[in-house]
Short mmCIF file of C-alpha atoms in Angstrom, two decimals:
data_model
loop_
_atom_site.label_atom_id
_atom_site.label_comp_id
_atom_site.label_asym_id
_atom_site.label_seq_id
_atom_site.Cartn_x
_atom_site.Cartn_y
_atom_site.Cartn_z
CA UNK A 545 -66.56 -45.38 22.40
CA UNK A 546 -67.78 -45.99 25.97
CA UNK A 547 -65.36 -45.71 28.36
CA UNK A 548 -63.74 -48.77 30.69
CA UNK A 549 -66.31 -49.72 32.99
CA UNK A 550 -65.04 -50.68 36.20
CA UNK A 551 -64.21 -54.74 36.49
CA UNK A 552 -67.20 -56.84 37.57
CA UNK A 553 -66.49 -59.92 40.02
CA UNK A 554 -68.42 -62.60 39.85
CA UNK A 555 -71.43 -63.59 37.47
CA UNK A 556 -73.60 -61.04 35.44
CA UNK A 557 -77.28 -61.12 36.48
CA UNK A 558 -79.60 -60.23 33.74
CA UNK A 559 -82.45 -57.97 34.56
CA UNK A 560 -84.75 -58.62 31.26
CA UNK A 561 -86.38 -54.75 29.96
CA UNK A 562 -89.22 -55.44 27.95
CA UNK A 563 -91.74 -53.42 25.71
CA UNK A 564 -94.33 -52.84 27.32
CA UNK A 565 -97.12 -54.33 24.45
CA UNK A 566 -98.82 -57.39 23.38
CA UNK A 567 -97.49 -60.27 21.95
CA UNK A 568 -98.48 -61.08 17.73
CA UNK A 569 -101.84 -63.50 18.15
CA UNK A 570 -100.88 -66.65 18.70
CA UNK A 571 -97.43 -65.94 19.61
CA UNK A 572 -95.83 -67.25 22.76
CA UNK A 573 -92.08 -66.44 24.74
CA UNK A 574 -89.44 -68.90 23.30
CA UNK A 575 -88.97 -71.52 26.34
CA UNK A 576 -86.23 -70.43 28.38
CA UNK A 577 -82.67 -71.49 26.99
CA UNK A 578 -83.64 -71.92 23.42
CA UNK A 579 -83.34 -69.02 20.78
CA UNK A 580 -86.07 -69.22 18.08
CA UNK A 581 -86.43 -66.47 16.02
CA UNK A 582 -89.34 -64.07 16.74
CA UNK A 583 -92.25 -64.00 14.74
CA UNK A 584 -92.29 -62.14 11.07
CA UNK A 585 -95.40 -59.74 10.55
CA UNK A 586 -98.71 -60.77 10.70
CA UNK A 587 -100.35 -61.81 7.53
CA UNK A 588 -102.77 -59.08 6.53
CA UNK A 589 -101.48 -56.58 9.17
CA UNK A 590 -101.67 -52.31 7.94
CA UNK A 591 -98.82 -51.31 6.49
CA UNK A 592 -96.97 -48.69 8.27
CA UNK A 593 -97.06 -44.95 7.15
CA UNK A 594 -94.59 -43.81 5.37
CA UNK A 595 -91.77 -42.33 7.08
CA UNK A 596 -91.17 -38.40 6.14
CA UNK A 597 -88.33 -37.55 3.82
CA UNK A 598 -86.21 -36.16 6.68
CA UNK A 599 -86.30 -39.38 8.98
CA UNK A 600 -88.06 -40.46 12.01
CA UNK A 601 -87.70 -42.12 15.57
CA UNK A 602 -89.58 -44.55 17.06
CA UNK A 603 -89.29 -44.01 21.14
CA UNK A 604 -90.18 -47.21 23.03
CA UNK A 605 -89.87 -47.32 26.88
CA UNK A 606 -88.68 -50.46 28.46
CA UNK A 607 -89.79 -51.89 31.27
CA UNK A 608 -88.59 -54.43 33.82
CA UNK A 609 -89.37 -57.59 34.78
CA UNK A 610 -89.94 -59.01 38.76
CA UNK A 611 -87.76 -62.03 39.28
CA UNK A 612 -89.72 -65.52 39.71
CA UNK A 613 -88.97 -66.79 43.24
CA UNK A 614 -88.06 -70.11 41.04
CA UNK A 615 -84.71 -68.47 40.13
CA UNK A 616 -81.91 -67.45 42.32
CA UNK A 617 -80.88 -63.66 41.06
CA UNK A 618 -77.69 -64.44 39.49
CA UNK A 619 -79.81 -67.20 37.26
CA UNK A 620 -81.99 -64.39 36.48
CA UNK A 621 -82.93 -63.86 32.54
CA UNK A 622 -85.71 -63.00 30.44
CA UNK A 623 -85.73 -62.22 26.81
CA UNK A 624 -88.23 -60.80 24.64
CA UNK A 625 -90.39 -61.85 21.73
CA UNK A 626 -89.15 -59.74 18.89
CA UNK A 627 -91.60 -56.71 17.49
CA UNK A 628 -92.91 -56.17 14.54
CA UNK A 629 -91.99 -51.89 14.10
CA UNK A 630 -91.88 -49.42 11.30
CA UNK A 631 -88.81 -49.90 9.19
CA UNK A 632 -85.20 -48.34 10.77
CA UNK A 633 -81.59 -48.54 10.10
CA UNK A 634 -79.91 -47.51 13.32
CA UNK A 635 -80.66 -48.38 17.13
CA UNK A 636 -79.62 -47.14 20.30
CA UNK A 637 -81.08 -47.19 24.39
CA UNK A 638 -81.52 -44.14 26.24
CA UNK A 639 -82.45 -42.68 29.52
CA UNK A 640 -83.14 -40.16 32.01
CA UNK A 641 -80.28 -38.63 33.77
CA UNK A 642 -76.93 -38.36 31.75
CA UNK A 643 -75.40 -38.47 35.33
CA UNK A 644 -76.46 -41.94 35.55
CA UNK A 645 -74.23 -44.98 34.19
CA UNK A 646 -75.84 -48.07 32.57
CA UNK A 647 -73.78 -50.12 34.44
CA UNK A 648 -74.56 -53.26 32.44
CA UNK A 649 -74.97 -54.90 28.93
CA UNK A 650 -77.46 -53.81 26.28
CA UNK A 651 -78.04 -56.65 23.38
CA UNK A 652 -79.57 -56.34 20.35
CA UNK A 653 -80.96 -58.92 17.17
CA UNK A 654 -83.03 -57.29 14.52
CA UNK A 655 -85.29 -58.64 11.88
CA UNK A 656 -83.88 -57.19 7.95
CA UNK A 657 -86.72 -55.82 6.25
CA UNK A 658 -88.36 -58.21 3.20
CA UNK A 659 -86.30 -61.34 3.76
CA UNK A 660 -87.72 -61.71 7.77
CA UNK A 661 -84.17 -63.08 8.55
CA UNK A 662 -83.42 -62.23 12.30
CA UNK A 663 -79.55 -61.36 13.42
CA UNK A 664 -77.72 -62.73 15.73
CA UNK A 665 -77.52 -61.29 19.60
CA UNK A 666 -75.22 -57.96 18.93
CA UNK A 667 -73.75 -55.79 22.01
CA UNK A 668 -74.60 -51.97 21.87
CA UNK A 669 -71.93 -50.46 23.60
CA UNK A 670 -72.44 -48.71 27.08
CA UNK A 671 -70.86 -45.69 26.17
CA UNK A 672 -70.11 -45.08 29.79
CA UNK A 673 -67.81 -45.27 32.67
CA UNK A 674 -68.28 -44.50 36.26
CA UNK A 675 -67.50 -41.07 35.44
CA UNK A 676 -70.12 -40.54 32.99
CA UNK A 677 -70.18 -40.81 29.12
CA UNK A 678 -67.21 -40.13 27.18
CA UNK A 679 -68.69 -38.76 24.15
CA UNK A 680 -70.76 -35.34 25.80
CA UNK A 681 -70.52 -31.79 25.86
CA UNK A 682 -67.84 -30.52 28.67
CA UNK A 683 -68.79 -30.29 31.87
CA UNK A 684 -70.91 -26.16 32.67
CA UNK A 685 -70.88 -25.75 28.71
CA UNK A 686 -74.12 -24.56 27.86
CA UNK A 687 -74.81 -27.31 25.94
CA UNK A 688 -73.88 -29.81 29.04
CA UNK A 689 -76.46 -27.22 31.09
CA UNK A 690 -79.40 -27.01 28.22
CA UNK A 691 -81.78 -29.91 30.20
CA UNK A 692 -82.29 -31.67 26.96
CA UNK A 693 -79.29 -33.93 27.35
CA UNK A 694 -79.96 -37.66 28.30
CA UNK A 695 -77.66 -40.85 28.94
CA UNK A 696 -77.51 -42.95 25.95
CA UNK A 697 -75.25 -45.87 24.34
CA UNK A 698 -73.05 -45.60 20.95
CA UNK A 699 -75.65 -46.27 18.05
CA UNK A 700 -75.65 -49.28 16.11
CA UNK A 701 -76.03 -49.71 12.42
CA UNK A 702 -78.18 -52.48 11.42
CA UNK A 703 -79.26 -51.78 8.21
CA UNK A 704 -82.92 -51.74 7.25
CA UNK A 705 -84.90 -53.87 9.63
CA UNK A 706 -88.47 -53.78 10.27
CA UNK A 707 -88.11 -56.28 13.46
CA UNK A 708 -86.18 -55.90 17.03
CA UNK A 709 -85.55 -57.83 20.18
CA UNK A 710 -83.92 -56.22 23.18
CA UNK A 711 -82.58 -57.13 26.37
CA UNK A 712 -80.48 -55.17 28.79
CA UNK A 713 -78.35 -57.11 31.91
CA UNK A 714 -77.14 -55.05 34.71
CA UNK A 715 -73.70 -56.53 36.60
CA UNK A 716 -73.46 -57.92 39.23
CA UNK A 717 -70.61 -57.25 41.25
CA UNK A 718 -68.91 -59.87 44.19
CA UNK A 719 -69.28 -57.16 47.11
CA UNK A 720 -72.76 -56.25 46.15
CA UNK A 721 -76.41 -58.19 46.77
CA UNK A 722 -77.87 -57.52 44.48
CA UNK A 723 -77.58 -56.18 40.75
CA UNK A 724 -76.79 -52.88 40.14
CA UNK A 725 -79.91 -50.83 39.27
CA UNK A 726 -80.11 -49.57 35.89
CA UNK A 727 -81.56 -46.10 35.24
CA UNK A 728 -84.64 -44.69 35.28
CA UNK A 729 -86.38 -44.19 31.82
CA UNK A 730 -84.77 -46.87 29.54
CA UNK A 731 -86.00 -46.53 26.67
CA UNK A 732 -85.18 -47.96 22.71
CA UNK A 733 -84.68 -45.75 19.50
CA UNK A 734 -85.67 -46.97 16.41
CA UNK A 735 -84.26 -44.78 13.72
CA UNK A 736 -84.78 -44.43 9.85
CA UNK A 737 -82.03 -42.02 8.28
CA UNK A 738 -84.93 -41.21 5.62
CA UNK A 739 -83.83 -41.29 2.19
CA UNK A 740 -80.93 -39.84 0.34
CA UNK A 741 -81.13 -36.27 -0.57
CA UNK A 742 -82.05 -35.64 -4.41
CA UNK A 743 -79.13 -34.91 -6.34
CA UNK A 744 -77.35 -32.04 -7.68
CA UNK A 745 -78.33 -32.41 -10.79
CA UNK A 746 -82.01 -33.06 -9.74
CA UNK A 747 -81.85 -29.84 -7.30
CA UNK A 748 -79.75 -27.41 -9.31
CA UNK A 749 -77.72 -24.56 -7.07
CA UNK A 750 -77.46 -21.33 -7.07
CA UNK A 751 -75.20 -19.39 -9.47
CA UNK A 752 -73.08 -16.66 -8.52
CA UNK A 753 -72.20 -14.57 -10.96
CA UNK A 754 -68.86 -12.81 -11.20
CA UNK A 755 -67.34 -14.79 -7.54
CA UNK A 756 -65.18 -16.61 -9.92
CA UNK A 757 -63.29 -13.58 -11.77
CA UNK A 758 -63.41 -11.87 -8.02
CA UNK A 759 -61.43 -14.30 -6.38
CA UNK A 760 -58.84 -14.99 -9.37
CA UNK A 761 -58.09 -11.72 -9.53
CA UNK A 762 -56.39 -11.34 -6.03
CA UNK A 763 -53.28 -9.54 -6.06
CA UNK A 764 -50.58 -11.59 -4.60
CA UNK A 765 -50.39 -8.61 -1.62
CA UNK A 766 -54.31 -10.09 -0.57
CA UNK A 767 -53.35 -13.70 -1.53
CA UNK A 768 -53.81 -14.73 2.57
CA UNK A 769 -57.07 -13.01 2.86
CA UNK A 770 -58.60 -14.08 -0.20
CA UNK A 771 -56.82 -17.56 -0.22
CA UNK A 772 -58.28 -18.71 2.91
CA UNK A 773 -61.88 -17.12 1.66
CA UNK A 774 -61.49 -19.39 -0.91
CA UNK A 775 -60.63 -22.46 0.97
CA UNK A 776 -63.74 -21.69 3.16
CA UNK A 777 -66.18 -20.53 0.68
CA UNK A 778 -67.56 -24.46 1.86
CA UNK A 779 -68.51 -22.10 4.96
CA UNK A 780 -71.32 -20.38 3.33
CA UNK A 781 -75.13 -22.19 4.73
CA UNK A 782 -76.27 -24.00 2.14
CA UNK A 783 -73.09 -25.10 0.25
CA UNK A 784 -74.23 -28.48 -1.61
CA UNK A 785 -70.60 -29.44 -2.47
CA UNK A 786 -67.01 -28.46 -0.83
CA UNK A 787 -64.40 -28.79 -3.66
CA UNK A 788 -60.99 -30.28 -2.96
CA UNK A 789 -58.06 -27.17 -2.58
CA UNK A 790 -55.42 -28.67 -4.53
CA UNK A 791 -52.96 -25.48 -3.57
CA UNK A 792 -53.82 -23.24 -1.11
CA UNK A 793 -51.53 -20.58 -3.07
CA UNK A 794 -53.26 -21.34 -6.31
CA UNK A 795 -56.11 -19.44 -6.81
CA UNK A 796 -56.25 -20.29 -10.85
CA UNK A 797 -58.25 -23.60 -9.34
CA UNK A 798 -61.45 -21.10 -8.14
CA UNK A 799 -62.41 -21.04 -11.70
CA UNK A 800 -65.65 -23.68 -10.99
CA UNK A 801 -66.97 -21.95 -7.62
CA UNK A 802 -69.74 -20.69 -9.30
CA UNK A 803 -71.75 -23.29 -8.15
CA UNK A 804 -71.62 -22.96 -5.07
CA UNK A 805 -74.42 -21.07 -2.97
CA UNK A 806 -73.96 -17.56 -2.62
CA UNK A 807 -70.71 -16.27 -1.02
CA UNK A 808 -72.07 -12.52 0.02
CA UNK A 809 -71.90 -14.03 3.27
CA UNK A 810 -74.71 -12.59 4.68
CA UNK A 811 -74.94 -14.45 8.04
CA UNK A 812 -71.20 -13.81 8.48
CA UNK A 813 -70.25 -16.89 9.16
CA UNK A 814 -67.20 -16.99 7.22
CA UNK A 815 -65.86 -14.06 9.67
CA UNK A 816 -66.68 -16.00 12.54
CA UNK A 817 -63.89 -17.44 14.40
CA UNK A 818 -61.30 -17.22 11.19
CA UNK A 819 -58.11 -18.84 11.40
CA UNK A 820 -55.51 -16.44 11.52
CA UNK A 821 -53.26 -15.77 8.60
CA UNK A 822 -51.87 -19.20 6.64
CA UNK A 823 -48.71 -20.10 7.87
CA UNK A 824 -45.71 -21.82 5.53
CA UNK A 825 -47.21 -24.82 6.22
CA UNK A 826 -50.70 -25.21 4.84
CA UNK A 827 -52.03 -28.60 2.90
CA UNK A 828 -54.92 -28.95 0.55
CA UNK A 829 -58.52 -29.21 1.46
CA UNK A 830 -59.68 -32.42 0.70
CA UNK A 831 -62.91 -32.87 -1.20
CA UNK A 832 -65.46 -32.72 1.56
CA UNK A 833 -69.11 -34.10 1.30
CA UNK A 834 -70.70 -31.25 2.65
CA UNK A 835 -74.01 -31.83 5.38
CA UNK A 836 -76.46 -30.49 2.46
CA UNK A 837 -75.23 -33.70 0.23
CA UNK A 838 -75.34 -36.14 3.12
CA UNK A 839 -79.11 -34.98 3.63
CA UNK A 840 -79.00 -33.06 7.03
CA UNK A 841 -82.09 -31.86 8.38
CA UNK A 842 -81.16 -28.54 9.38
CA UNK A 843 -84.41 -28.12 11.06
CA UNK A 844 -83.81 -30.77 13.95
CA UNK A 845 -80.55 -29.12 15.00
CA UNK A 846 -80.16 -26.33 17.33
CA UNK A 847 -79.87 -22.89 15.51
CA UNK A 848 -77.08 -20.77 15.72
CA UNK A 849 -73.23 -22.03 15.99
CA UNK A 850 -71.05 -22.59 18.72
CA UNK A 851 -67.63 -21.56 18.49
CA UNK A 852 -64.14 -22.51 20.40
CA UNK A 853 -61.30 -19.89 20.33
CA UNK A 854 -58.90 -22.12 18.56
CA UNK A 855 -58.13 -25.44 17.27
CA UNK A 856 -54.65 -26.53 18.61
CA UNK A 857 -55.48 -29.98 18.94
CA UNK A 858 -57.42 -32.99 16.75
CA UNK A 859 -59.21 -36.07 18.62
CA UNK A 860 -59.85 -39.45 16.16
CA UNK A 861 -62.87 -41.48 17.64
CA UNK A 862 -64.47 -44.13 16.04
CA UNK A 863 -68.40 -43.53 15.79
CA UNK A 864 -68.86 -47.61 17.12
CA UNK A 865 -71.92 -48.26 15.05
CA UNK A 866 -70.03 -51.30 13.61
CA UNK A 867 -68.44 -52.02 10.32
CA UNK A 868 -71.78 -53.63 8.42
CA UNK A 869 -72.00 -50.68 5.64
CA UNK A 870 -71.22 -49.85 2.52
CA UNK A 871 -69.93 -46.77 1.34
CA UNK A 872 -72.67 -45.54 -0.34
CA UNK A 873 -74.30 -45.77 2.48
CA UNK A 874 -72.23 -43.73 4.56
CA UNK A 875 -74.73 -40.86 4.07
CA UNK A 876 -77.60 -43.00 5.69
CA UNK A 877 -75.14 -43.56 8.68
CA UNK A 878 -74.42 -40.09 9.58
CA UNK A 879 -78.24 -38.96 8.89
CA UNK A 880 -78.64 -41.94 11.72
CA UNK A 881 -76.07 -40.57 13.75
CA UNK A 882 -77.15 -37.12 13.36
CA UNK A 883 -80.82 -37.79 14.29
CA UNK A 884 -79.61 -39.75 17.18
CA UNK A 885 -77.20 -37.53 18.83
CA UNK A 886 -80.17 -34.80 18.38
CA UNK A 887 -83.36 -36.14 18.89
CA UNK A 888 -82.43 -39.11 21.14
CA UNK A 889 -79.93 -37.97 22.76
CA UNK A 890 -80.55 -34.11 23.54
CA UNK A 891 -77.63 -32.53 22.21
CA UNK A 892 -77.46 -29.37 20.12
CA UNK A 893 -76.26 -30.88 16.64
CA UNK A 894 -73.90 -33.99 15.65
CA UNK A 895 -71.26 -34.29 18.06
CA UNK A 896 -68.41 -34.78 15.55
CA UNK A 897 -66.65 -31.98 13.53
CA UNK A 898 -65.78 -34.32 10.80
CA UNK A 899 -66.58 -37.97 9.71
CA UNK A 900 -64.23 -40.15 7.71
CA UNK A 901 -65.82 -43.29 5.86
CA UNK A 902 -64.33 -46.41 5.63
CA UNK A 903 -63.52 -45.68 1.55
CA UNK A 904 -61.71 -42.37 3.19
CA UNK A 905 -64.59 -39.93 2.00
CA UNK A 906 -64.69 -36.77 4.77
CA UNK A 907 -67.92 -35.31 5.96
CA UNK A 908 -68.93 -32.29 6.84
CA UNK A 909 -70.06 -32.81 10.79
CA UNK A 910 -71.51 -30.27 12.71
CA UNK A 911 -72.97 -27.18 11.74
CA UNK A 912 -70.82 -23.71 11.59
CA UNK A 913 -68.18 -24.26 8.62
CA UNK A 914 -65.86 -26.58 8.26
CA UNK A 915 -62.32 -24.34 8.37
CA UNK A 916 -64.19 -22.63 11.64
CA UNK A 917 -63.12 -23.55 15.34
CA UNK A 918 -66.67 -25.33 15.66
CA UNK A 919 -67.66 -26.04 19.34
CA UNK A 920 -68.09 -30.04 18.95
CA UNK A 921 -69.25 -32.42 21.45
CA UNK A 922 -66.91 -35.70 20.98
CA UNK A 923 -64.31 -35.99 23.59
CA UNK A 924 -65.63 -35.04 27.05
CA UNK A 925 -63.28 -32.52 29.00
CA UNK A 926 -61.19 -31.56 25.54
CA UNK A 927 -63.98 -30.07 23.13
CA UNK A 928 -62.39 -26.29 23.58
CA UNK A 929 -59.83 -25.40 21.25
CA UNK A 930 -59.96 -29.05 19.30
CA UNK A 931 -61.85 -30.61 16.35
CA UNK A 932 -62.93 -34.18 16.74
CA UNK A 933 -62.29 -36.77 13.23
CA UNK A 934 -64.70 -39.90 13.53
CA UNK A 935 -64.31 -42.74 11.48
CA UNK A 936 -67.61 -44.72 11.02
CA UNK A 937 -67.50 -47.81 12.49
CA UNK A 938 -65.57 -50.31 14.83
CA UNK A 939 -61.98 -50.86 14.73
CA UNK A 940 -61.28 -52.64 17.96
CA UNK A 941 -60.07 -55.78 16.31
CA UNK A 942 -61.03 -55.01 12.81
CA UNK A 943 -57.61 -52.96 10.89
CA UNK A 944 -58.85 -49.78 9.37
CA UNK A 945 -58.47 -49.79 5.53
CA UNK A 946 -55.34 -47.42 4.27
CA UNK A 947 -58.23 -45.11 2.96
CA UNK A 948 -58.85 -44.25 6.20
CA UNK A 949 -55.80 -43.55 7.46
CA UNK A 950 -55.29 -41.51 4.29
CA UNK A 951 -58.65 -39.64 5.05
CA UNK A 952 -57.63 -38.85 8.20
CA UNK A 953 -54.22 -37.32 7.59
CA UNK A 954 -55.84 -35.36 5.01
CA UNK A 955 -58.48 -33.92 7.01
CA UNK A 956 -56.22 -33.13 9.88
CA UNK A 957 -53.20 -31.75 7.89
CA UNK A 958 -56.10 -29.35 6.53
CA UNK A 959 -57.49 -28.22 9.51
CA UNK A 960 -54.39 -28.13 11.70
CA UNK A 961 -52.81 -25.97 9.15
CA UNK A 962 -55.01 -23.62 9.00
CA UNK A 963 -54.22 -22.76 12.62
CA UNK A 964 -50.37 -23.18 11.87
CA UNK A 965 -50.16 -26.21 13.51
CA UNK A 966 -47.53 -29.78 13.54
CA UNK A 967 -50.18 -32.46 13.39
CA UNK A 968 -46.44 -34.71 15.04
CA UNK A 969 -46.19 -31.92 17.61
CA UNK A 970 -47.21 -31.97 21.40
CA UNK A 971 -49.31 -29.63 22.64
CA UNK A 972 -51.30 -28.22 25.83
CA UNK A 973 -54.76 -28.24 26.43
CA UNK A 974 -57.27 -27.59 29.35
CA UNK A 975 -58.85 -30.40 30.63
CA UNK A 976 -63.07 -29.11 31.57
CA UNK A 977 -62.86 -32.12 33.82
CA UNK A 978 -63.27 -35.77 33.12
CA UNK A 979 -62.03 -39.29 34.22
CA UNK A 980 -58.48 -38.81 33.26
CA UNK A 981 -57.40 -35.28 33.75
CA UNK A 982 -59.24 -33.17 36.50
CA UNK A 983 -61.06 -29.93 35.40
CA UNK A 984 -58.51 -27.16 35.03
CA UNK A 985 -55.23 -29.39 34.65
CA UNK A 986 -53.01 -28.37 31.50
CA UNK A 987 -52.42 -31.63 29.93
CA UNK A 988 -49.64 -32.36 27.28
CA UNK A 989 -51.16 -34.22 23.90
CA UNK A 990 -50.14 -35.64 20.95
CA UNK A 991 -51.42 -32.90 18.54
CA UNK A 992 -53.43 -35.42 16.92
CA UNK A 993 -54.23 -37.77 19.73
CA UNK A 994 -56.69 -40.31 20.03
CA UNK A 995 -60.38 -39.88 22.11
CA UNK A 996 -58.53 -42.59 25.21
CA UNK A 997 -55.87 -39.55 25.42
CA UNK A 998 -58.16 -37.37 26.80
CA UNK A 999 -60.46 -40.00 28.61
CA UNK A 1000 -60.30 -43.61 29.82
CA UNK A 1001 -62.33 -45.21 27.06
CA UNK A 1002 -61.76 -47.80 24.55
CA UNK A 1003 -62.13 -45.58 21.35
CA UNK A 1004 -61.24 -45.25 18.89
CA UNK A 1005 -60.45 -48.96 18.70
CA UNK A 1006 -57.12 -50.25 19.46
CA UNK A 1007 -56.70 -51.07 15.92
CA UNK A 1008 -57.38 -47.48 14.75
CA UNK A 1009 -54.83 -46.22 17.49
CA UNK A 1010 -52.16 -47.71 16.41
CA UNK A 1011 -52.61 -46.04 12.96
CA UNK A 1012 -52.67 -43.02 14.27
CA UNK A 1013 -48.82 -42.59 14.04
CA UNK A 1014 -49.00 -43.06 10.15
CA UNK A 1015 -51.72 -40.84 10.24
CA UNK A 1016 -49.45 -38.05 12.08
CA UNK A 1017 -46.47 -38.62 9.55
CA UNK A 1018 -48.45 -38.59 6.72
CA UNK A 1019 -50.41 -35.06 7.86
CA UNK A 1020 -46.86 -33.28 8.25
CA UNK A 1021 -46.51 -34.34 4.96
CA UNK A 1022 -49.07 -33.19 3.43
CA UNK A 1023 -47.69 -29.60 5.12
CA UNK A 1024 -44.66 -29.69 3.46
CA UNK A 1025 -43.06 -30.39 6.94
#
């Protein structure tokens, strides 16, 4: 997901960012040019609190180390003695100014929790360009404007670890003398997800009586109106599940609504920002794992929705938090994400409308209904009139499974139809200014384009581009087109 940095000449120089604590008793830095495993917890040392049952960060600034006058600067390293840390799942660096680029490399090896088995070095990606960061709020949206919003790499899933060792390298570049600086405020995130939300059966939900009968009972003159009520009734805060639409013209299949929250509507959300009328070519709502079953703490997230007037477009991004998860834990990633992109990184909410699993499960994404023309934050200069489709993890030399092609298409044909549109058409969109297009220019997209259409960057994977052709086909198919 970061964008293409600008070629480096010449050798990288590392500049070593450290924590700035003690060493473990006893323990001393691994002699340079060797790569022994950090130390596993002291014997006897407290246990950690627990964490609370929505998640938790753990902030750590980094500091820098001088240079020994031993070393020339392009011989320049330093690595760190691993930490011992409260248990986490997903990692990412952060800093100051968004304006700033980490021009450099960030590396990561982390200790899994009960075993003490340390990783291998991993790269977290940069998630930047000379222009600034890819994934953001457009440029003057309020969200871009809040003061909250910091520079920060893609997260990385690592599973549960209880151990981390970090080092950062900034480039060095043939025409300059030194490194280039790397910004102010660096600083690691530590995240735990917290764990998964109790189930439905274990929370119950909130019976409504009568919806049922009211929505069957539609003439065929309000079958529009009350057919895309239906296909939203997901919309309503608090929804625990969102039912796959097998026919959008059916309404015998509203028969089992009853459990969902209640549909009174009182917020209004479900008027907000409704698609217009259903066209000819509508497709099913897939079954979609609402942000209630994947755990989201509405509390961290700003309140209130943000709305675009449309969605004419769809951006596919990959989320870059690699491909070491299982399914079931798709929940815990996303809870990681969403924590991240909030708490860590400043922004209002999640930054992706929807998120596709590697199984091809959808998720629910950012707060303000799901058949709504959601203000997202995923594909800087493009977020008005679009919805952005992330599929967790890497695919820039890993193939995507079929499911997620599949899961894709599905989720696009959905949404797209909804605003009667070709997911294989072109169409124009106003760039808010990035590295690509400049701010104002009416750029012609592949409806369903990927994030490095809109923006010089690598996502979503060249792997997961290439799909995206299959993924258009199969989307006017599920339209009937």
């Amino acid at each position: 997901m970061r964008g293409f940095i600008a070629s480096s000449i010449g050798v990288t120089c590392a500049i070593a960012l450290t924590f700035p604590l003690t060493l473990p008793s006893g323990a001393q830095a691994a002699p340079r040019g060797t790569d022994t495993a950090p130390p596993g917890p002291r014997p006897g040392a407290p246990a950690a609190d627990p964490a609370p049952l929505s998640g938790s960060t753990q902030s750590l600034p980094l500091t820098a180390r001088p240079a020994t006058r031993s070393l020339a600067p392009v011989a320049q390293e330093r690595s760190l003695v691993g930490r011992n840390v409260r248990p986490f799942s997903l990692l990412g660096v952060v800093w100051d100014d968004v304006r700033t680029v980490l021009d450099g490399e960030v590396q990561v090896r982390t200790r899994a929790t009960g075993t003490g088995t340390w990783s291998g070095w991993r790269s977290v990606h940069a998630h930047a360009d000379t222009h600034g960061h890819d994934h953001a709020a457009d440029p003057g949206s309020a969200e871009a404007r809040s003061g909250r919003v910091r520079g920060a790499t893609a997260p990385l899933w690592v599973g549960d670890c209880d151990g981390v060792e970090v080092r950062v390298t900034g480039h060095s570049h043939q025409d300059a003398h030194r490194p280039a600086p790397l910004p102010e405020g660096l600083r690691l995130e530590l995240v735990d997800p917290g764990p998964e939300p109790a189930s439905d059966r274990a929370t119950g939900t909130r019976a409504v009586p009568g919806a049922a009968t009211a929505y069957a009972s539609a003439s065929a003159s309000a079958y529009a109106s009350a057919g895309r009520r239906a296909a939203a009734s997901a919309d309503v805060p608090g929804a625990y599940e969102i039912p796959e639409v097998p026919e959008l013209g059916d309404l015998s299949h509203l028969s089992h609504l009853s459990h969902l929250s209640d549909l009174s509507d009182p917020l209004g959300i479900d008027q907000a920002r409704a698609p217009a009328a259903a066209g000819p070519h509508t497709a099913p709502r897939p079954k979609i794992v609402s942000r209630k079953k994947w755990g989201a703490d509405e509390s961290l997230r700003e309140s209130g929705f943000g709305y675009t007037n449309s969605v004419k477009a769809a951006f596919v991004h990959h989320s870059f938090t690699g491909n070491n998860y299982r399914c079931s834990q798709a929940p815990s990633v996303i809870r990681g994400i969403y924590r991240y992109h909030v708490v860590s990184s400043g922004w209002r909410d999640i930054g992706y409308n929807f998120l596709v699993d590697k199984c091809g499960t959808v998720y629910e994404g950012r707060a303000g209904g799901v058949s709504k023309a959601v203000l997202g934050a995923h594909t800087l200069g493009f977020n008005s009139n679009t919805t952005g489709i992330a599929v967790l993890g890497s695919y820039g030399s890993t193939t995507p499974p079929a499911a997620v092609v599949k899961g894709i298409a599905k989720v696009a044909a959905w949404k797209l139809g909804l605003y009667g549109v070709n997911p294989k058409a072109k169409t124009y969109l106003t760039s808010g200014g990035g590295n690509l297009y400049r701010k104002g220019e009416k750029v012609r997209l592949q409806v369903i384009s990927g994030h490095r259409d809109g923006f010089a960057t690598e996502c979503p994977g060249a792997r997961l581009y290439g799909k995206l052709g299959t993924a258009r086909s199969s989307a006017a198919r599920l339209q009937g087109r």
